[in-house]
Tab-separated table of C-alpha atoms in Angstrom:
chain	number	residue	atom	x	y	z
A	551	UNK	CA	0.108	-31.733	49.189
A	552	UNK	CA	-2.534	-30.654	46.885
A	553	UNK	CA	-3.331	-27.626	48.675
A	554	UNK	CA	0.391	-26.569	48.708
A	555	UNK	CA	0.021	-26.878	45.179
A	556	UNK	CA	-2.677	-24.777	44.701
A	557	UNK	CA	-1.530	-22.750	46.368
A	558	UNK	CA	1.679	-22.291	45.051
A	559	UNK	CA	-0.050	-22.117	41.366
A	560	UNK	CA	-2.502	-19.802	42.481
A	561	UNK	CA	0.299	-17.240	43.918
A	562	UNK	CA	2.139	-18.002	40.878
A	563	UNK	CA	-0.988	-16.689	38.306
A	564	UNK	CA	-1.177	-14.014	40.654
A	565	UNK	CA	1.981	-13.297	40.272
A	566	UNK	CA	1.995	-13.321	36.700
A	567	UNK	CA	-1.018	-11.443	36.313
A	568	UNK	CA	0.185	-8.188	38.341
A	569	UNK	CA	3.436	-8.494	36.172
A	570	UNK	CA	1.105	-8.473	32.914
A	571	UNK	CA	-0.737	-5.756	34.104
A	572	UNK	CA	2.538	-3.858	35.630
A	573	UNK	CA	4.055	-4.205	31.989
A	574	UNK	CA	0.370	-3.069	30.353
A	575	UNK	CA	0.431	-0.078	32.347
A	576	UNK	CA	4.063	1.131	31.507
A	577	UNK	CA	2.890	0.600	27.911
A	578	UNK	CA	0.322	2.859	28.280
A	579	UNK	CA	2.376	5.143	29.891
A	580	UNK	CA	5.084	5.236	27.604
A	581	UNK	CA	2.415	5.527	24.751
A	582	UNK	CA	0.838	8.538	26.378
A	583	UNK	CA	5.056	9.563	26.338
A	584	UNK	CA	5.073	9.373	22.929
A	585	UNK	CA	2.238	11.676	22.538
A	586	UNK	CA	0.160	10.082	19.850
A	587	UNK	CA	-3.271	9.983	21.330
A	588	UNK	CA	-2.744	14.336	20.898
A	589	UNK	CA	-2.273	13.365	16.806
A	590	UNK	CA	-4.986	14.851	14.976
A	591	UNK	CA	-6.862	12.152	13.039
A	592	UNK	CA	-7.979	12.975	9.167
A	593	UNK	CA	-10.757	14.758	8.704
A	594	UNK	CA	-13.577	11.703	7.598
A	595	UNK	CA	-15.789	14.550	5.844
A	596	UNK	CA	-13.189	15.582	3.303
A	597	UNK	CA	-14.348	16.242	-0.083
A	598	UNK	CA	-11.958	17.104	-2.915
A	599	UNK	CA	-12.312	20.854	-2.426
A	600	UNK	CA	-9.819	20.120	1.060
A	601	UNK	CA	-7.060	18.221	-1.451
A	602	UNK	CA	-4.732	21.090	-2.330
A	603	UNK	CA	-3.194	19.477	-5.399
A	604	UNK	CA	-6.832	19.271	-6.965
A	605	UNK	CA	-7.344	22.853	-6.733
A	606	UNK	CA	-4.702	23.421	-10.249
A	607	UNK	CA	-5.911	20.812	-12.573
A	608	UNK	CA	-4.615	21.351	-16.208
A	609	UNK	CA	-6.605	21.253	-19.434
A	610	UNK	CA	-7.735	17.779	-20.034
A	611	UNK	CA	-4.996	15.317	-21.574
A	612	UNK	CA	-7.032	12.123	-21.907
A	613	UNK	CA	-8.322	9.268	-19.887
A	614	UNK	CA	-6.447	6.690	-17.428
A	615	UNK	CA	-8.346	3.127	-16.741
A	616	UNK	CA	-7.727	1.624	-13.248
A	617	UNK	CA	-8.434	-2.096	-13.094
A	618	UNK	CA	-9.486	-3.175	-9.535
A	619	UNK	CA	-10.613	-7.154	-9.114
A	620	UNK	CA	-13.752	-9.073	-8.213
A	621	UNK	CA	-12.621	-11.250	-6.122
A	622	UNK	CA	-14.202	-10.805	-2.305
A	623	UNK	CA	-12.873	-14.035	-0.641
A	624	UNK	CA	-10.017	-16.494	-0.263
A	625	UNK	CA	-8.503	-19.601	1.599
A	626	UNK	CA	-12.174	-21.338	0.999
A	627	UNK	CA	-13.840	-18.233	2.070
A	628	UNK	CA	-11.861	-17.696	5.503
A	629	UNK	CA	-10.211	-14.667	4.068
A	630	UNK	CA	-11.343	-11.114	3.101
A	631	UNK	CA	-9.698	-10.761	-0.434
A	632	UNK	CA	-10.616	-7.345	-2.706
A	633	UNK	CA	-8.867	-4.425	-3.755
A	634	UNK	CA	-7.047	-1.972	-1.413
A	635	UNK	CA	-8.829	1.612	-1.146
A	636	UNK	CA	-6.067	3.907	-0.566
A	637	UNK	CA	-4.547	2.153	-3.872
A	638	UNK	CA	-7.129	3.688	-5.868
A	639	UNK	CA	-8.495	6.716	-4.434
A	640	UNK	CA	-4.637	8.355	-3.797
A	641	UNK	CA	-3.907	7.208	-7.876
A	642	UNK	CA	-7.672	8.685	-8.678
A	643	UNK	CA	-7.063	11.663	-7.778
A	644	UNK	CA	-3.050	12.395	-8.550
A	645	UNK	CA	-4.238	10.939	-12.345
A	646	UNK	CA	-7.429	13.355	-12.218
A	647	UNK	CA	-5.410	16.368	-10.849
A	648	UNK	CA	-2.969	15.875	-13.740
A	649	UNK	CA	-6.014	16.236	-15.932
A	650	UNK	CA	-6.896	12.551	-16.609
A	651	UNK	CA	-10.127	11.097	-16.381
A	652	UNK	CA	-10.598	8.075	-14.909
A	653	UNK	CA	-12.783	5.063	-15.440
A	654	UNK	CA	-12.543	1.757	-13.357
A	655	UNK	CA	-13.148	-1.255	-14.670
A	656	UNK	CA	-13.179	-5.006	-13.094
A	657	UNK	CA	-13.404	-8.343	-14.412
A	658	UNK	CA	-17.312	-9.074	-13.754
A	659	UNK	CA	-18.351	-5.318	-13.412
A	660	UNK	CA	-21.050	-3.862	-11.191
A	661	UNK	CA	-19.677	-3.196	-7.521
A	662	UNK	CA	-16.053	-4.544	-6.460
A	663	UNK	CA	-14.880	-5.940	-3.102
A	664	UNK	CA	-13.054	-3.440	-1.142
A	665	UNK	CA	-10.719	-3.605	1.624
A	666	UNK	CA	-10.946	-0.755	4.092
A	667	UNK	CA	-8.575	-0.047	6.558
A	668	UNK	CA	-8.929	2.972	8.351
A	669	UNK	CA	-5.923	3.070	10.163
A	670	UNK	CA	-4.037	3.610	6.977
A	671	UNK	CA	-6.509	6.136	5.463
A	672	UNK	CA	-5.738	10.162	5.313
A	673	UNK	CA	-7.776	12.513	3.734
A	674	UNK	CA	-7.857	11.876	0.112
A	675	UNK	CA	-8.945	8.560	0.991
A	676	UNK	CA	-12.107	10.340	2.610
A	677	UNK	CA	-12.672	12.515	0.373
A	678	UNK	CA	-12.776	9.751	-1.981
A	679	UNK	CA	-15.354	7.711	-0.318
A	680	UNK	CA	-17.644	11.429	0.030
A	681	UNK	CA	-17.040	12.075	-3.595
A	682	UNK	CA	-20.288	10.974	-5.489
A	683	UNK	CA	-18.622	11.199	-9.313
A	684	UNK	CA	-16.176	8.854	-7.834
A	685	UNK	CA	-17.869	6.460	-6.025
A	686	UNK	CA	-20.747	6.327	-9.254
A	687	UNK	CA	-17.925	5.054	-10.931
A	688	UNK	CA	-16.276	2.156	-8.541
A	689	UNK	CA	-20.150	1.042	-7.925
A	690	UNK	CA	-20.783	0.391	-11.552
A	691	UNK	CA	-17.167	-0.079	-12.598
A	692	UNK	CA	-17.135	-1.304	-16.147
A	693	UNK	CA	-16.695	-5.024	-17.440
A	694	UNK	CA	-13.205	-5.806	-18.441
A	695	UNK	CA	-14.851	-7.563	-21.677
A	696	UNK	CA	-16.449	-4.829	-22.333
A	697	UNK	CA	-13.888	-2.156	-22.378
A	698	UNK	CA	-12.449	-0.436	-25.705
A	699	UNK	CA	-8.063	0.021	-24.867
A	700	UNK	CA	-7.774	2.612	-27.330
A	701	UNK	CA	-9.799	5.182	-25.698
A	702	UNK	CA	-6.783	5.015	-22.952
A	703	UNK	CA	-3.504	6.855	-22.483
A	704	UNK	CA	-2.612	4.416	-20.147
A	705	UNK	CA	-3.840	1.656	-17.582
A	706	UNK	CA	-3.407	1.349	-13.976
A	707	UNK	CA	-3.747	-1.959	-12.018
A	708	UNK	CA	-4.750	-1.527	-8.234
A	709	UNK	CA	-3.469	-3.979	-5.447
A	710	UNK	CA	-5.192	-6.056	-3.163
A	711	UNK	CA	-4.999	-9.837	-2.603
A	712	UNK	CA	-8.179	-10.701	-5.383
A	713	UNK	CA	-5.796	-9.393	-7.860
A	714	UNK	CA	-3.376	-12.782	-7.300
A	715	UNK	CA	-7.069	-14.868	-8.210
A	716	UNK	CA	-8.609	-13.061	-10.761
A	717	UNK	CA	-6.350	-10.845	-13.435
A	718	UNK	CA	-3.049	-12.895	-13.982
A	719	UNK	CA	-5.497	-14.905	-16.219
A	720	UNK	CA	-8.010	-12.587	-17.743
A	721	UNK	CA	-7.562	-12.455	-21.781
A	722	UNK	CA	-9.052	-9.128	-21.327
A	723	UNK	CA	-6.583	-7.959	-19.374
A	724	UNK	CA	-3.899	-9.477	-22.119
A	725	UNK	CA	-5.769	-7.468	-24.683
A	726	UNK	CA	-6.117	-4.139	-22.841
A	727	UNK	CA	-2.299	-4.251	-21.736
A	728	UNK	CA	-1.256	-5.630	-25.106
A	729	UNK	CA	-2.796	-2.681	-26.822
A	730	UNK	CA	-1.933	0.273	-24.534
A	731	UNK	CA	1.818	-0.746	-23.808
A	732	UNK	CA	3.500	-0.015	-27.371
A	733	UNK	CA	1.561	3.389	-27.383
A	734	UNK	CA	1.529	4.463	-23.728
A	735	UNK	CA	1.750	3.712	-20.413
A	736	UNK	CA	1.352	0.433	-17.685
A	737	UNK	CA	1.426	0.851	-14.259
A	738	UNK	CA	0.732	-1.304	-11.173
A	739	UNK	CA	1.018	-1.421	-7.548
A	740	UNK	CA	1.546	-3.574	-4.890
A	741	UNK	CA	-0.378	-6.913	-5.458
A	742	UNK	CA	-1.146	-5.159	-8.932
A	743	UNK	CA	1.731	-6.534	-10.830
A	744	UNK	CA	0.449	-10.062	-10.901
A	745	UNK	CA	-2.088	-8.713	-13.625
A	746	UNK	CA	1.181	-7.932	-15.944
A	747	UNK	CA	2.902	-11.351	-15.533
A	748	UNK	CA	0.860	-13.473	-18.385
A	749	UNK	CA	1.197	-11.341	-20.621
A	750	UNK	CA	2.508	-11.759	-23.629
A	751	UNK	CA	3.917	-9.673	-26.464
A	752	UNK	CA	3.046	-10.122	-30.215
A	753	UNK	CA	5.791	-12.437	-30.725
A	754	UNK	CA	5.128	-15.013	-27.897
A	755	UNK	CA	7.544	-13.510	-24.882
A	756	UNK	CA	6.282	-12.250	-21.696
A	757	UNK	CA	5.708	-8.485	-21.543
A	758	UNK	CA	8.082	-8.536	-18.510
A	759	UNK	CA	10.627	-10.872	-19.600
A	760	UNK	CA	14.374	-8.899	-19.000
A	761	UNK	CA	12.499	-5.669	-17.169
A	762	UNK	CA	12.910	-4.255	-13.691
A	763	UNK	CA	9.689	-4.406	-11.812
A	764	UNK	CA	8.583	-4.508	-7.885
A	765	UNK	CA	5.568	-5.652	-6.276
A	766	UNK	CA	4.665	-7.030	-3.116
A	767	UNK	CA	7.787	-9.032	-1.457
A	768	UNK	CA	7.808	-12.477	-0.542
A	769	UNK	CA	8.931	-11.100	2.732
A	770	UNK	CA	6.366	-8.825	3.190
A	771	UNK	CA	3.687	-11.670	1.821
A	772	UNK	CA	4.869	-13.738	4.300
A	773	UNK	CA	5.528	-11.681	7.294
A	774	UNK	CA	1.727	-11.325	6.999
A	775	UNK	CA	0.059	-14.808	6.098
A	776	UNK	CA	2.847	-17.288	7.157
A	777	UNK	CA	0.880	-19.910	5.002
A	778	UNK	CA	1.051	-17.573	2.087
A	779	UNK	CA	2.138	-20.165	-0.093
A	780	UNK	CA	-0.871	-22.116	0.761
A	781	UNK	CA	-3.355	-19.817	0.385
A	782	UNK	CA	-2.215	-17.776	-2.608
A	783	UNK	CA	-1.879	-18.707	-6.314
A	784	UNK	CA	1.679	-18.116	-6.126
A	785	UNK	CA	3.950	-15.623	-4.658
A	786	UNK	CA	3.954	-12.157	-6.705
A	787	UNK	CA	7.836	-12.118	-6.565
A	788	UNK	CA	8.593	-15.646	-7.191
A	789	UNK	CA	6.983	-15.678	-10.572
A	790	UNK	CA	7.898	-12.549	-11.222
A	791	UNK	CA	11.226	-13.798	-11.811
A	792	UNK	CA	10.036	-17.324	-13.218
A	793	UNK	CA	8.873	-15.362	-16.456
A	794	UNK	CA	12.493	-13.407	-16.586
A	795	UNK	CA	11.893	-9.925	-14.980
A	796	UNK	CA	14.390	-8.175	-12.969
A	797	UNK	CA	12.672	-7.961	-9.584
A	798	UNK	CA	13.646	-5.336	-6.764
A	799	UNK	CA	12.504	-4.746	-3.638
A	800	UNK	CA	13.212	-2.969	-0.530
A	801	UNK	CA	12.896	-2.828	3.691
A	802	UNK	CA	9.421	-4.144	4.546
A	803	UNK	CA	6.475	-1.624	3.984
A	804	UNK	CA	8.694	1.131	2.409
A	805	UNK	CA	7.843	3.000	-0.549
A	806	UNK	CA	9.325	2.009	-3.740
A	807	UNK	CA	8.429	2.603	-7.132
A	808	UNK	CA	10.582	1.146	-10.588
A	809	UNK	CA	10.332	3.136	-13.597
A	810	UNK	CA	11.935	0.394	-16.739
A	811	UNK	CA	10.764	2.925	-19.968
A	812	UNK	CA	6.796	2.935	-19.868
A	813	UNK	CA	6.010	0.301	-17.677
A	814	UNK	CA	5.786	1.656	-13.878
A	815	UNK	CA	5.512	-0.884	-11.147
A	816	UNK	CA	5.492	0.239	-7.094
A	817	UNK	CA	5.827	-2.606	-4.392
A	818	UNK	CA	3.389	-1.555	-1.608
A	819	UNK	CA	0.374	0.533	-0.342
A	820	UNK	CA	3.087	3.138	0.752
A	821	UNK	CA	4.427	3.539	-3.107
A	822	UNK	CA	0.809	4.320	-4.399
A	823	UNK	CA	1.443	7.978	-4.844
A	824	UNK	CA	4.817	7.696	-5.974
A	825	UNK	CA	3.273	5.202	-8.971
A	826	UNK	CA	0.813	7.182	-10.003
A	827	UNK	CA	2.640	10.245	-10.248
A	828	UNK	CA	5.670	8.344	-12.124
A	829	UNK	CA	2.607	7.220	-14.501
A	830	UNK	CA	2.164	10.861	-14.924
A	831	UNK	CA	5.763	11.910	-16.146
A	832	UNK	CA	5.970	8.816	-18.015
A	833	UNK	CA	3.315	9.927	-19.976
A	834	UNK	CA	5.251	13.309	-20.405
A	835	UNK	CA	4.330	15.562	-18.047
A	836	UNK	CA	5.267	17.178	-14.649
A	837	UNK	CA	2.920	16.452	-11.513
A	838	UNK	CA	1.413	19.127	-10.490
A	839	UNK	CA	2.446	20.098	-6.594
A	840	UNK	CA	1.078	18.186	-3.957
A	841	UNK	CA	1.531	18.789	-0.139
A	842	UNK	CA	3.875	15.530	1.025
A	843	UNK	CA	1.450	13.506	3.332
A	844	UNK	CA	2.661	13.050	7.407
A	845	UNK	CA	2.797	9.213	6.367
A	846	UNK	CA	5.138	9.764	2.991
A	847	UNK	CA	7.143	12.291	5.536
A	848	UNK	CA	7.545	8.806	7.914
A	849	UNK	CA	8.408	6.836	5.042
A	850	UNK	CA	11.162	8.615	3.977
A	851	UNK	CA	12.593	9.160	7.347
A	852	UNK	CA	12.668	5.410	7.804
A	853	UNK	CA	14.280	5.252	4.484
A	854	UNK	CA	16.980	7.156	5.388
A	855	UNK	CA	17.388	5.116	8.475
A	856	UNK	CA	17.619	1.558	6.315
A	857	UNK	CA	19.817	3.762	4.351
A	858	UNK	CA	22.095	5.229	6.663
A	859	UNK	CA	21.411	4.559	10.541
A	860	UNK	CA	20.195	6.976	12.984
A	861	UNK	CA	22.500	9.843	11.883
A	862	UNK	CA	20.508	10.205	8.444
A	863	UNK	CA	17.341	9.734	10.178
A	864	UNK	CA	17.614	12.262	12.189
A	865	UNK	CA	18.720	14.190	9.730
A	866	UNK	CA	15.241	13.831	7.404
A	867	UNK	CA	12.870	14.077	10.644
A	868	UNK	CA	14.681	17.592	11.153
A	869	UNK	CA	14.064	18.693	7.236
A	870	UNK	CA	10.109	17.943	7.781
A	871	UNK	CA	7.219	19.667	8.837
A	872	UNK	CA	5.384	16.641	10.472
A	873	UNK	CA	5.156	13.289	10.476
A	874	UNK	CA	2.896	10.352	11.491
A	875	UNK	CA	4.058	8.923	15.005
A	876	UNK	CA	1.988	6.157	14.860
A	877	UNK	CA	3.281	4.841	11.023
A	878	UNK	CA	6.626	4.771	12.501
A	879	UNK	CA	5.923	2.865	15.958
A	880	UNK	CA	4.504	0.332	13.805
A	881	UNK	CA	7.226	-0.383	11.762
A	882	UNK	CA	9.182	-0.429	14.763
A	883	UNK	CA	6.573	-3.103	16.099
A	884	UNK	CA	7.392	-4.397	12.527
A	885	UNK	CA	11.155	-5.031	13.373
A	886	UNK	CA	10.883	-6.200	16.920
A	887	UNK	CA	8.400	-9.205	15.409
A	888	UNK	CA	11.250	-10.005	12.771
A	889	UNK	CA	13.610	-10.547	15.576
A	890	UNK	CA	15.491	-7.130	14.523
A	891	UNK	CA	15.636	-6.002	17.928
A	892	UNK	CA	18.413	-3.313	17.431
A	893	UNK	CA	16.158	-1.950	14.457
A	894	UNK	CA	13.049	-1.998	16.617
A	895	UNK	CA	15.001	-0.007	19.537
A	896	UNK	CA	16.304	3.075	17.021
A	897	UNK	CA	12.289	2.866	15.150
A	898	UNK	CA	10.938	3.690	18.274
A	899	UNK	CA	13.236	6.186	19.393
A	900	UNK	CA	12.386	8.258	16.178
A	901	UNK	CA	8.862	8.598	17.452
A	902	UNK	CA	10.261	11.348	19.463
A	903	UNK	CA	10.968	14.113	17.195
């Protein structure tokens, strides 16, 4: 009897196994379909001389500080906290082409924990990390304590998970916001927001008490660390609305940016150049033309299909020039994990142009 067993359990594992790898191999296949293994990657050697929009920058309007935190770990250590690279460098360089200069600052100074992915990075993300003026500046980024809010136009928070530890508290960054918002501008993306919720005006009331805002979900905060609750502070949207601001989001991952007078908030990686140049007109002028990204092309396609099905999808893939395969196979990935099965069918269906 025991042999008939193991026999049975080894055929069974067999079994199993040359339906895993049957189902691995049509994967492949269907990925080699797709063709996104032909995708040309970025170039990892650009320099700023290969970003077109940096080739027209105006006569110099002023300076822009970008706040990035300190904080490296979380969850006792278990977790890789910092700020988000492509949340800076893309805002860097949209605020510096629009004749800005920028200086970064962070609560304890010196060198700031960074977050690299390079699956998400495109070549003004390179070029950042190559550009020596720029990366002087993020490794001796100035102390928050130390920095003088009236020599800024405006201030710019950048995301990342340290920002949920280390800036809702900071009386700094009460003192910098409280003295550029009556005069300028605020802006803030993804986990970048949290800095603005303590805040308080002159008269006791938070600073985002009654206006619309966005930030990083609690569905997207969760879809990622189930135990977000847990691990984080508190959720970005739930006490966004605890101190009385209007909060709005959209579909998971999209970009979306809220513009409520001079306070500019965007709710994901994927709404960092749409932030930074809404920074720009709310300080009063027009961006200067930039070449839409293969990601931002992807983005809006999958907009249009929250928006209006495959018809409208369709539609915006025909309008563009390119976009990146691999952006949208993930959000179809994305939907398919949510249980949105329909959703995940059509995603992956625009992958195919």
């Amino acid at each position: 009897m025991f042999h008939k067993i193991l026999r049975k359990t080894l055929c069974g594992l067999a079994c199993l196994a040359a339906s895993l790898a049957m189902l691995a191999l049509l994967g492949w296949l269907y990925y080699l379909h797709l063709g996104i293994g032909k995708v040309v990657p970025p170039n990892e050697q650009a320099t700023t001389a290969d970003l077109d929009f940096m080739q027209q920058a105006p006569a110099p309007r002023g300076r822009i500080l970008a706040v990035v935190t300190s904080t490296a770990r979380m969850d006792g250590g278990k977790k890789k906290a910092g700020y988000e690279l492509t949340e800076l460098s893309r805002a860097y360089y949209v605020f510096k082409a629009n004749g800005y200069e920028v200086d970064i600052a962070s609560p304890a100074g010196g060198t700031p924990p960074v977050r690299i992915d390079r699956d998400d990075m495109g070549e003004a993300d390179y070029a950042f990390l190559n550009d020596p003026a720029a990366q002087a500046k993020v490794k001796s980024s100035l102390p928050l304590a130390q920095v003088d809010p009236s020599r800024y136009a405006a201030v710019y928070f950048v995301g990342g998970k340290g920002v949920m530890f280390d800036l809702p508290a900071s009386a700094d960054v009460a003192r910098i916001v409280a003295d550029i918002a009556p005069r300028g501008v605020v802006g803030a993306v993804c986990h970048g927001p949290a800095a603005l919720l303590d805040v308080k005006l002159a008269n006791g009331a938070p600073l985002m008490a009654g206006k619309r805002m966005t930030g990083f979900s609690n569905a997207e905060e969760l879809f990622l660390i189930e135990n977000a609750r847990t691990v984080l502070p508190f959720l970005l949207e739930d006490k966004a609305r605890q101190v009385g601001a209007r909060f709005e989001s959209t579909a998971l991952f999209l970009d979306h940016t809220v513009v409520d007078g001079r306070v500019v908030t965007g709710q994901n990686p994927w709404s960092t150049w749409s932030t930074a140049e809404a920074m720009v007109r709310a300080l009063g002028h027009r961006p200067v033309a930039r070449v839409v990204t293969g990601e931002e092309h992807s983005v809006r396609m999958l907009a249009a299909y929250y928006r209006g099905g495959m018809d409208a999808a369709r539609a915006e893939q025909a309008a563009v020039p390119r976009f990146d395969k691999m952006l949208v196979l993930m959000h179809a990935m994305v939907a398919a994990m949510d249980w949105r099965l329909v959703d995940a069918f059509h995603l992956q269906r625009l992958v195919n142009r």
